[in-house]
Coordinates of C-alpha atoms and ligand atoms in Angstrom, one line a residue:
M11 CA 96.0 128.6 83.0
K12 CA 93.9 125.3 84.3
F13 CA 94.7 121.5 83.0
S14 CA 91.5 121.4 81.4
E15 CA 92.9 124.5 78.9
F16 CA 96.0 122.4 78.1
E17 CA 96.3 121.7 74.4
Y18 CA 96.2 118.4 73.1
K19 CA 97.2 117.4 69.6
R20 CA 98.5 114.0 68.6
P21 CA 102.1 114.5 67.2
D22 CA 103.0 113.3 63.6
Y23 CA 105.1 110.4 64.4
E24 CA 107.2 110.6 61.0
E25 CA 107.4 114.5 61.1
V26 CA 109.0 113.9 65.1
K27 CA 110.9 110.7 63.2
A28 CA 112.8 112.7 60.7
K29 CA 113.2 115.6 62.7
M30 CA 115.1 113.4 65.6
E31 CA 116.9 111.5 62.9
D32 CA 118.4 114.5 61.8
L33 CA 119.4 116.6 65.4
I34 CA 120.7 112.7 66.2
A35 CA 123.0 113.0 63.2
R36 CA 124.2 116.2 63.9
L37 CA 124.3 115.0 67.8
E38 CA 127.0 112.2 67.1
K39 CA 129.3 114.8 64.3
A40 CA 129.3 117.5 67.1
D41 CA 133.0 117.8 68.4
N42 CA 132.9 120.3 70.7
K43 CA 131.0 121.6 74.0
D44 CA 128.9 124.1 72.5
S45 CA 127.7 122.3 69.1
F46 CA 127.0 119.5 71.4
M47 CA 124.9 122.0 73.5
E48 CA 123.5 123.5 70.9
V49 CA 121.4 120.4 69.5
F50 CA 121.3 118.7 72.9
W51 CA 118.8 121.7 73.8
E52 CA 117.0 121.2 70.7
I53 CA 116.4 117.5 71.3
E54 CA 115.3 118.4 74.5
K55 CA 112.7 120.3 73.3
V56 CA 111.1 117.9 70.4
T57 CA 111.4 115.2 73.4
E58 CA 109.5 117.7 75.9
E59 CA 106.6 118.3 73.1
V60 CA 106.3 114.8 72.4
E61 CA 106.4 113.9 76.3
L62 CA 103.8 116.6 76.8
M63 CA 101.1 115.1 74.6
G64 CA 101.6 111.5 75.9
T65 CA 101.1 112.5 79.8
L66 CA 98.0 114.4 78.8
S67 CA 96.6 111.9 77.2
S68 CA 97.3 109.2 80.0
V69 CA 96.2 111.6 82.6
R70 CA 93.0 112.3 80.9
H71 CA 92.4 108.8 80.0
S72 CA 92.7 107.9 83.9
I73 CA 90.6 110.7 85.0
N74 CA 87.7 108.9 82.6
T75 CA 88.3 105.8 81.1
K76 CA 84.6 106.7 79.2
D77 CA 85.8 109.4 77.3
E78 CA 86.1 107.9 73.6
F79 CA 89.0 110.6 72.1
Y80 CA 91.2 109.6 74.9
S81 CA 90.6 106.3 74.7
T82 CA 91.9 106.6 71.2
E83 CA 94.6 108.2 71.9
N84 CA 95.7 106.0 75.0
D85 CA 95.5 103.1 72.3
Y86 CA 97.8 105.2 69.9
W87 CA 100.3 105.8 72.8
D88 CA 100.5 102.1 73.7
E89 CA 101.4 101.6 70.3
Y90 CA 103.5 104.2 69.4
G91 CA 105.2 105.0 72.8
P92 CA 108.0 102.5 72.3
N93 CA 108.7 103.8 69.0
Y94 CA 109.3 107.4 70.8
Q95 CA 111.3 105.7 73.3
V96 CA 113.9 104.8 70.6
F97 CA 115.4 108.2 69.9
S98 CA 115.9 109.0 73.8
S99 CA 117.6 105.7 73.9
K100 CA 120.0 106.8 71.0
V101 CA 120.4 110.3 72.5
A102 CA 121.8 108.3 75.7
K103 CA 124.0 106.3 73.8
I104 CA 125.9 109.1 72.2
C105 CA 126.0 110.8 75.4
V106 CA 127.9 108.3 77.2
E107 CA 130.3 107.6 74.3
C108 CA 130.9 111.3 74.1
P109 CA 135.0 111.7 74.0
F110 CA 134.5 115.2 75.9
K111 CA 131.6 113.9 78.2
E112 CA 133.0 115.6 81.1
E113 CA 133.4 118.6 80.2
L114 CA 129.4 118.5 79.6
Y115 CA 129.0 117.5 83.4
D116 CA 128.1 121.7 84.5
V117 CA 125.2 121.8 82.2
I118 CA 124.1 118.0 82.3
P119 CA 124.3 116.2 85.6
E120 CA 126.9 113.4 85.8
V121 CA 124.0 111.5 87.4
Y122 CA 122.3 111.6 83.8
F123 CA 125.5 109.8 82.3
K124 CA 125.6 106.8 85.0
M125 CA 121.8 106.5 84.2
A126 CA 122.2 106.5 80.5
E127 CA 125.0 103.9 80.8
F128 CA 122.6 101.8 83.1
E129 CA 120.1 101.9 80.6
I130 CA 122.2 100.5 77.6
K131 CA 123.6 98.0 80.0
A132 CA 120.0 96.5 80.5
F133 CA 119.1 96.3 77.2
D134 CA 120.0 94.6 74.1
E135 CA 118.0 93.8 71.0
K136 CA 118.6 90.2 71.3
V137 CA 116.4 90.3 74.7
V138 CA 113.3 91.7 73.3
P139 CA 110.9 88.8 72.7
L140 CA 112.1 87.9 76.7
L141 CA 111.0 91.4 77.7
Q142 CA 107.7 90.7 75.6
K143 CA 107.3 87.9 77.7
E144 CA 108.5 89.1 81.0
N145 CA 105.7 91.9 80.2
V146 CA 102.9 89.2 79.4
L147 CA 103.8 87.5 82.5
A148 CA 103.2 90.5 84.4
S149 CA 100.0 91.9 83.3
E150 CA 98.8 88.2 83.6
Y151 CA 99.7 88.9 87.4
G152 CA 97.5 91.9 87.4
K153 CA 94.4 90.3 85.7
L154 CA 94.5 87.4 87.6
K155 CA 93.9 89.7 91.3
A156 CA 91.9 91.9 89.5
S157 CA 89.4 88.8 88.4
A158 CA 89.0 88.1 92.4
Q159 CA 85.1 87.7 93.3
I160 CA 85.1 87.6 97.2
E161 CA 81.7 86.2 98.5
V162 CA 81.0 86.7 102.3
D163 CA 77.8 86.6 103.5
G164 CA 75.9 87.1 100.2
V165 CA 78.3 90.2 99.3
T166 CA 80.6 90.2 96.4
Y167 CA 84.0 92.2 97.2
N168 CA 87.3 92.3 95.0
L169 CA 90.7 92.7 97.0
S170 CA 90.1 96.4 97.0
T171 CA 86.7 96.3 98.5
I172 CA 87.1 93.8 100.4
S173 CA 88.9 96.2 103.2
K174 CA 85.7 97.6 104.1
L175 CA 85.5 94.0 106.1
T176 CA 89.0 93.6 106.9
N177 CA 89.3 96.8 109.0
D178 CA 86.0 96.7 110.7
K179 CA 85.6 97.2 114.3
D180 CA 84.0 93.9 114.8
R181 CA 86.2 91.1 115.1
E182 CA 84.0 88.0 113.8
T183 CA 83.5 90.6 110.3
R184 CA 87.6 91.1 110.2
K185 CA 88.4 87.5 110.3
K186 CA 85.2 86.6 107.5
G187 CA 87.1 89.4 105.7
W188 CA 90.7 88.2 105.8
D189 CA 89.4 84.0 105.6
G190 CA 87.2 85.5 102.1
R191 CA 90.9 87.3 101.1
L192 CA 93.2 84.1 102.0
K193 CA 90.6 82.1 100.4
F194 CA 91.1 83.9 96.8
Y195 CA 95.0 83.3 97.4
Q196 CA 94.5 79.5 98.3
D197 CA 92.3 78.8 95.2
H198 CA 94.7 80.0 92.9
E199 CA 97.8 79.1 94.6
A200 CA 98.9 77.2 91.6
E201 CA 98.4 80.0 89.3
F202 CA 100.3 82.6 91.3
D203 CA 103.3 79.9 91.6
R204 CA 103.2 79.4 88.0
I205 CA 103.9 82.8 87.0
Y206 CA 106.3 83.7 89.4
D207 CA 108.2 80.8 88.3
D208 CA 107.7 81.6 84.7
L209 CA 108.9 85.0 85.6
V210 CA 112.0 84.1 87.5
K211 CA 112.9 81.8 84.7
V212 CA 112.8 84.6 82.1
R213 CA 114.5 87.4 84.2
D214 CA 116.9 84.7 84.9
Q215 CA 117.4 84.0 81.3
I216 CA 117.7 87.4 80.2
A217 CA 120.1 88.3 82.8
H218 CA 122.5 85.4 81.2
E219 CA 122.2 86.7 77.7
L220 CA 122.9 90.2 78.6
G221 CA 126.3 88.5 80.3
Y222 CA 125.2 89.0 83.8
K223 CA 125.9 86.2 86.4
N224 CA 122.2 86.5 87.6
F225 CA 119.1 88.5 87.7
T226 CA 120.1 90.3 91.0
E227 CA 122.9 92.0 88.9
L228 CA 120.6 92.9 86.3
G229 CA 117.9 94.2 88.8
Y230 CA 120.0 96.4 90.7
I231 CA 121.1 97.9 87.1
R232 CA 117.6 98.1 86.2
M233 CA 116.4 99.9 89.4
Y234 CA 119.4 102.5 88.9
R235 CA 121.1 101.7 91.9
L236 CA 123.8 104.3 90.9
D237 CA 126.2 104.2 94.4
Y238 CA 125.5 101.1 96.6
N239 CA 125.4 97.1 96.0
E240 CA 124.1 93.8 97.5
E241 CA 126.6 93.9 100.4
M242 CA 125.6 97.2 101.4
V243 CA 121.9 96.7 101.2
A244 CA 122.4 93.1 103.3
N245 CA 124.1 95.3 106.3
Y246 CA 121.1 97.7 106.3
R247 CA 119.0 95.1 106.4
R248 CA 120.6 93.6 109.5
Q249 CA 120.0 96.8 111.0
I250 CA 116.8 96.6 110.2
L251 CA 116.5 93.6 112.0
E252 CA 118.3 94.3 115.1
D253 CA 117.0 97.5 115.8
I254 CA 113.6 97.9 114.4
T255 CA 112.0 94.4 114.8
P256 CA 112.1 94.0 118.3
V257 CA 110.7 97.7 119.0
V258 CA 108.0 96.9 116.7
A259 CA 107.4 93.7 118.5
E260 CA 107.0 96.0 121.3
L261 CA 104.2 98.1 119.9
E262 CA 102.2 94.9 118.6
E263 CA 102.3 93.8 121.9
R264 CA 101.0 97.3 122.7
K265 CA 98.5 97.2 120.2
A266 CA 97.0 93.8 121.8
R267 CA 96.5 95.5 125.3
R268 CA 95.1 98.6 123.9
L269 CA 92.7 96.2 121.9
G270 CA 92.1 94.2 124.9
L271 CA 93.1 90.8 123.0
D272 CA 95.4 88.1 124.4
K273 CA 97.5 88.2 120.8
V274 CA 97.2 90.4 117.6
R275 CA 96.1 88.0 115.1
Y276 CA 96.1 88.0 111.4
Y277 CA 92.8 89.3 111.1
D278 CA 93.5 92.0 113.6
K279 CA 96.4 93.2 111.3
A280 CA 94.6 96.3 109.5
F281 CA 92.8 97.0 112.9
N282 CA 94.4 99.7 115.5
F283 CA 92.4 101.0 117.8
S284 CA 89.1 99.8 119.4
T285 CA 87.4 103.1 118.4
G286 CA 88.3 102.5 115.2
N287 CA 90.9 103.9 112.9
P288 CA 91.4 108.2 112.7
T289 CA 89.7 109.1 110.2
P290 CA 89.7 113.0 108.2
K291 CA 86.6 115.1 109.5
G292 CA 84.8 117.4 107.1
T293 CA 84.1 117.5 103.4
Y294 CA 86.0 117.6 100.1
E295 CA 86.1 121.2 99.9
E296 CA 86.9 121.5 104.0
L297 CA 90.3 118.9 103.1
I298 CA 90.9 121.2 99.9
E299 CA 90.6 124.2 102.7
A300 CA 92.8 122.8 105.2
A301 CA 95.7 121.8 103.0
R302 CA 95.7 125.2 101.5
K303 CA 96.0 127.0 105.0
M304 CA 98.7 124.5 105.7
Y305 CA 100.9 124.9 102.6
H306 CA 100.4 128.9 103.5
E307 CA 101.7 128.6 107.0
M308 CA 104.4 126.1 106.5
S309 CA 106.3 128.1 104.1
P310 CA 106.2 131.0 101.0
E311 CA 107.2 128.3 98.2
T312 CA 104.4 125.8 99.6
G313 CA 102.0 128.4 99.9
E314 CA 102.7 129.6 95.9
F315 CA 103.1 126.1 95.1
I316 CA 99.5 124.8 96.8
D317 CA 97.9 128.5 94.6
T318 CA 99.2 126.9 91.3
M319 CA 97.9 123.5 92.0
I320 CA 94.3 124.9 93.3
N321 CA 94.1 127.8 90.6
G322 CA 95.2 125.4 87.9
E323 CA 92.9 122.7 88.7
L324 CA 96.2 120.5 88.9
W325 CA 94.6 117.5 90.5
D326 CA 91.6 115.2 90.1
L327 CA 91.0 113.7 93.8
K328 CA 87.3 112.5 94.0
S329 CA 86.4 108.7 93.3
R330 CA 84.2 108.8 90.1
D331 CA 82.7 106.4 88.0
G332 CA 84.5 105.3 85.2
K333 CA 88.3 106.5 86.7
E334 CA 91.0 104.5 86.9
M335 CA 91.6 103.3 90.6
G336 CA 94.8 104.2 92.7
G337 CA 96.8 107.2 93.2
Y338 CA 99.6 108.7 91.1
C339 CA 101.7 112.2 91.1
T340 CA 103.4 113.0 87.6
S341 CA 104.5 116.0 85.7
I342 CA 103.4 118.3 82.5
P343 CA 106.4 119.1 80.6
I344 CA 106.2 122.4 78.8
Y345 CA 103.8 123.9 81.2
K346 CA 106.3 123.0 84.1
V347 CA 103.2 121.7 86.5
P348 CA 102.6 118.6 88.5
F349 CA 99.5 116.6 88.8
I350 CA 98.1 114.6 91.0
F351 CA 95.3 111.9 90.4
A352 CA 93.8 109.9 93.6
N353 CA 90.6 108.5 94.6
F354 CA 89.2 109.9 97.8
N355 CA 87.4 107.4 100.4
G356 CA 86.9 108.5 103.4
T357 CA 90.0 107.1 105.1
S358 CA 92.9 108.6 106.7
G359 CA 94.6 107.7 103.1
D360 CA 92.6 111.0 101.9
V361 CA 94.7 113.2 103.9
D362 CA 98.2 111.0 102.8
V363 CA 97.1 112.3 99.0
L364 CA 97.5 115.9 100.7
T365 CA 100.9 115.2 102.3
H366 CA 102.4 112.4 100.4
E367 CA 101.3 112.9 96.8
A368 CA 101.4 116.4 97.2
G369 CA 105.2 116.0 98.7
H370 CA 106.1 114.6 95.3
A371 CA 104.5 117.2 93.4
F372 CA 106.4 119.9 95.6
Q373 CA 109.6 118.1 94.6
Y374 CA 108.9 118.3 90.8
Y375 CA 107.7 122.3 91.4
M376 CA 111.2 123.2 92.9
S377 CA 112.7 121.1 90.4
R378 CA 110.8 122.4 87.4
N379 CA 113.7 124.8 86.2
I380 CA 116.5 122.3 86.1
P381 CA 117.1 122.2 82.0
V382 CA 117.8 118.6 81.5
A383 CA 114.1 117.1 81.8
A384 CA 115.4 113.6 82.9
T385 CA 117.1 114.9 86.0
Q386 CA 114.2 116.8 87.6
W387 CA 113.1 113.5 88.9
P388 CA 115.4 111.4 90.9
T389 CA 115.4 107.6 91.1
M390 CA 113.2 105.6 93.2
E391 CA 114.1 105.3 96.5
S392 CA 115.7 109.3 96.3
A393 CA 111.6 110.7 95.3
E394 CA 109.6 108.9 98.4
I395 CA 112.1 110.7 100.5
H396 CA 110.1 114.0 99.8
S397 CA 106.8 112.7 99.9
M398 CA 107.1 110.6 103.3
S399 CA 108.7 113.3 104.7
M400 CA 106.3 115.7 103.4
E401 CA 103.7 113.2 105.1
F402 CA 105.9 114.3 108.8
N403 CA 106.5 118.3 107.8
A404 CA 102.7 118.5 108.0
W405 CA 102.0 117.0 111.4
P406 CA 101.6 120.9 113.2
W407 CA 98.4 121.0 111.1
M408 CA 97.4 117.6 111.5
N409 CA 94.5 118.8 113.8
L410 CA 92.6 120.8 110.9
F411 CA 92.4 116.9 109.1
F412 CA 91.8 114.8 112.0
K413 CA 90.4 117.1 115.0
E414 CA 89.7 115.1 117.6
D415 CA 91.4 112.4 115.9
E416 CA 94.9 114.1 115.8
Q417 CA 96.7 112.0 117.9
K418 CA 95.5 108.7 117.3
Y419 CA 96.1 110.1 113.7
K420 CA 99.9 110.8 114.6
F421 CA 100.6 107.7 116.8
Y422 CA 99.0 105.7 114.0
H423 CA 101.1 107.4 111.3
L424 CA 104.4 107.1 113.2
S425 CA 104.1 103.5 114.7
D426 CA 103.3 102.5 110.9
A427 CA 106.5 104.2 109.7
L428 CA 108.4 101.7 111.7
S429 CA 106.2 98.6 111.2
F430 CA 106.6 98.7 107.8
L431 CA 110.2 98.4 108.0
P432 CA 110.9 94.9 108.7
Y433 CA 108.1 93.9 106.3
G434 CA 109.9 96.1 103.5
V435 CA 113.3 94.8 104.0
L436 CA 111.3 90.9 104.3
V437 CA 110.4 91.7 100.5
D438 CA 113.8 92.4 99.5
H439 CA 115.4 90.0 101.2
F440 CA 113.2 87.1 99.7
Q441 CA 113.7 88.5 96.1
H442 CA 117.6 88.5 96.3
E443 CA 117.6 84.4 97.5
V444 CA 114.7 83.7 94.6
Y445 CA 116.7 85.6 92.2
N446 CA 120.4 84.3 93.5
H447 CA 118.6 80.4 93.4
P448 CA 116.9 80.6 90.2
Q449 CA 116.6 76.9 90.2
W450 CA 114.3 76.8 93.3
T451 CA 111.0 75.4 93.2
P452 CA 107.7 77.1 94.0
E453 CA 107.8 75.3 97.3
E454 CA 111.7 76.2 98.5
R455 CA 110.3 80.0 97.5
K456 CA 107.6 79.8 100.0
Q457 CA 109.7 77.9 102.6
C458 CA 112.2 80.9 102.1
W459 CA 109.6 83.2 102.4
H460 CA 108.2 81.7 105.9
E461 CA 111.7 81.4 107.1
L462 CA 112.3 85.1 106.4
E463 CA 109.0 86.2 108.1
S464 CA 109.6 84.5 110.7
M465 CA 113.1 86.1 111.2
Y466 CA 111.6 89.9 110.3
K467 CA 108.5 89.8 111.9
P468 CA 108.4 87.0 114.7
Y469 CA 105.3 88.8 116.1
E470 CA 103.0 87.7 113.1
D471 CA 100.3 84.8 114.3
F472 CA 99.0 82.9 111.2
E473 CA 97.3 80.0 112.9
G474 CA 94.3 79.1 111.5
A475 CA 95.3 80.3 107.9
P476 CA 97.3 77.6 105.9
I477 CA 98.1 79.8 103.1
L478 CA 99.9 81.8 105.3
E479 CA 101.4 79.4 107.2
K480 CA 102.5 78.1 104.2
G481 CA 104.6 81.4 103.1
C482 CA 102.3 82.7 100.7
W483 CA 101.7 86.1 101.6
W484 CA 103.9 87.4 98.8
Y485 CA 101.4 86.9 96.3
A486 CA 99.6 89.9 97.6
Q487 CA 102.3 92.0 97.0
G488 CA 102.4 93.2 93.1
H489 CA 106.0 94.5 93.3
I490 CA 107.4 91.1 93.5
F491 CA 106.0 90.4 90.3
E492 CA 105.8 93.0 89.0
S493 CA 108.6 95.5 89.7
P494 CA 111.6 93.3 90.7
F495 CA 113.7 94.8 93.6
Y496 CA 111.5 98.1 93.7
Y497 CA 110.8 97.5 97.2
I498 CA 113.7 98.4 99.6
D499 CA 113.2 101.9 97.6
Y500 CA 110.2 102.9 100.4
T501 CA 112.3 101.6 103.6
L502 CA 115.3 103.6 102.8
A503 CA 113.4 106.9 102.2
Q504 CA 111.5 105.7 105.3
V505 CA 114.6 105.7 107.1
C506 CA 115.3 109.5 105.9
A507 CA 111.6 110.7 106.3
L508 CA 112.2 109.8 110.1
Q509 CA 115.2 111.7 110.3
F510 CA 113.4 114.9 109.1
W511 CA 110.4 113.7 111.9
S512 CA 113.3 113.5 113.9
R513 CA 114.6 116.8 113.6
N514 CA 111.5 118.8 113.7
Y515 CA 111.1 117.0 116.9
H516 CA 113.6 118.5 118.2
H517 CA 112.9 121.9 116.5
D518 CA 115.9 121.5 114.4
P519 CA 115.6 125.1 112.8
N520 CA 117.7 123.8 109.6
S521 CA 115.3 121.1 109.1
W522 CA 112.9 122.8 107.0
R523 CA 115.9 124.2 105.0
D524 CA 117.4 121.3 104.3
Y525 CA 113.8 120.0 103.0
L526 CA 113.9 122.5 100.8
H527 CA 117.2 122.2 99.6
L528 CA 116.8 118.3 99.0
C529 CA 113.3 119.5 96.8
S530 CA 114.9 122.0 94.6
L531 CA 118.2 119.2 93.5
G532 CA 115.6 117.3 91.6
G533 CA 117.1 114.3 90.7
T534 CA 120.3 116.2 89.8
L535 CA 122.4 113.1 92.4
S536 CA 122.3 110.1 93.0
F537 CA 120.8 108.6 96.6
T538 CA 123.9 108.7 98.5
G539 CA 124.6 112.4 97.2
L540 CA 120.9 114.0 97.8
V541 CA 120.9 112.3 101.5
R542 CA 124.2 114.0 102.3
E543 CA 123.3 117.5 100.7
A544 CA 120.2 117.2 102.9
G545 CA 122.5 116.7 106.2
L546 CA 121.1 113.4 106.7
K547 CA 122.7 110.1 107.9
N548 CA 123.3 107.7 105.3
P549 CA 121.2 104.5 106.2
F550 CA 123.5 101.8 105.2
E551 CA 126.1 103.5 107.6
D552 CA 126.1 101.3 110.9
G553 CA 124.2 103.0 113.7
C554 CA 122.0 105.1 111.6
I555 CA 119.0 103.1 112.3
K556 CA 119.4 102.6 116.0
D557 CA 119.6 106.5 115.9
V558 CA 116.8 107.0 113.9
V559 CA 114.5 104.8 115.9
K560 CA 115.6 106.2 119.4
D561 CA 113.5 109.6 119.1
A562 CA 110.5 108.1 117.5
R563 CA 110.4 105.3 120.4
E564 CA 110.3 107.7 123.2
Y565 CA 107.5 109.8 121.2
L566 CA 105.7 106.3 121.1
D567 CA 106.2 105.8 124.5
S568 CA 105.3 109.3 125.7
V569 CA 101.7 108.2 124.4
D570 CA 98.8 106.6 126.4
D571 CA 97.5 104.7 123.5
T572 CA 94.9 103.1 125.7
K573 CA 93.4 106.5 125.4
L574 CA 92.7 106.6 122.1
Ligands
ZN7 ZN1 105.0 108.3 96.8

C-alpha cells in the first residue's frame, strides 16, 4: 500500500472522548494484571487510530501547504491536539500510581513508567498560563529569524538561502555573505536579548511554581534524562574539552594549510576545500537507485526496509513550491511504517537524508512491532545514535553517491563529526550557566558565552565581526530558545556513532549485529541501557572520549588532505 492510499478521516472528538473516558474509568478500577492489560490494549488501539489521523494530516500538510483540505485539517489538529493529549496524560498517571505496576514490567517496559513519572513531574495545571507564555516567546524567536531580509549586492536572501554565499569558493563572496548574516543578528540584538531574557525568567518561574530549585532541574525532567544527571554531564563536557578540543584545533590548522590561508576566519567556517565541498553526483533517480543498491548489499533487513520505503512511496524528498522547509522522519501508526520528509538541494545534505533520516526510519522499522507504541521510539539522545551511526555504516557505499568526491566526503564527514563536539557541549554548558543564574542580565550572558566559547573553541577567529566578539553567536542556535537543554543529545549520540565507526574501521564482525539489536530495542530502555546492549562504551565514563578519538585521528592523519 502506498502512502497516498492511506485513508484520512477526521476523528469525532466527542465520540473519542466518550470512549476514552469509559476506558480510563475501567483502567482505574482494574485490580489485577489481566484486567488492567485488557483495557490498556484497548486504549492503545483508540490512541493509535487518533494518532494515525493526526500524523497523516500533519505530513500531508507539510508536503503541500497549499492544499486547502489539509490546511483546514492542520488547523483542527492545532486546536484539538492538546485535548486528545489529555487522555494519554491520564493513562500515564494511572500507570504510575498502579499498586501492582512491577507486575506489568514484562509487558509494558519499565522505561514507560519512568517517562510517565517525568511527564507528571513536569506539569501542573497552575503553570498552564506560563507554558503558553513560553510558547508565544519561542514562536516570536522563530518569526524574528524568518523575517530576515539580507541584502547583498542587490539580491535579497534569508537566513537559509544566504548559505549560497557563505559556502562560496570565492573568499570575498563568503565574507559578504557572512557579514550580511551577522548584520541581521546585530540589527536585532535588542530583540533577541529581550526574547531570551523573558524566556529565562518565565522558565525559572515555571520551575519554582513546580517546586524545583531552578530550571536546570526541570529541564532534565522535561528532556527525560532518565539515568544521568548534571554532574555526569559536566564530567562528560570536561572530557570533550580535554580530548577533542586539541584535535579540532589541529584540524583547523590543517584546513588553513589546505586552503592556503594564514588563518581560518569566521567567514571560512563552512568552507572546507579549495575545490569546493563534496557534492552528490547524479540525478534524483540515480541517488535513489544508489540507496536501494546500498541497503540491499548492507543486510537482508535493510534491503527489506528500503523496498518498503520505495514501494510504499514513504518519502517526499524533492524541494517543491508550497512545501515546508527542513526535514524530518516520523512514523505512521496502524500501518507501522516510517515516513521521511526532506528538501533536496544538491549538497551532501541530500545523501545525509538517505543515510541519517533513513537511519531513524530503519530504527522504527525494526522496532515497529513493539506493542506499547510509546516505547517504539527512544528518547532524544538515544534516537540520534541510530541515525548518526547509519551515516557511518553507509561508508563502504559512498562511492555510489559521491564518485570522485568519495575521499573528500569521508574526510569531511569524520572531521565534521569531531568538530561538532566542542560546539555541542558549549551550547549545553552555556544553558546550565544561564539557568543556574536566572538573575543575569543579557550582557552577563553574552560575557559567559564569550568565555565558554574561548575555552571550548579557542581556534575561532572573530576579528572584524563585533557581534561574534561580543558573544552573540548563540542567537542563531534555535534549540537554545525553543528546546532548552536539547543539545547534549547530539554529542552523546555522536560519541556512540563514532564508536560504531571505529568498530567498522577495525572490521569488528559484531558491529552490524549490535547495531541491528540496538535498532530492534527501540525505546524499551533508557540511554545507558541501550548503550550497554549495543556493546558500546558509556560516554560518561572516564576515558571513553579518549578512546573514541584515537582511531578517528589515525584515519584523518592517514589522508593527504592537500590533494582533496
Ligand atoms: Zn536525526
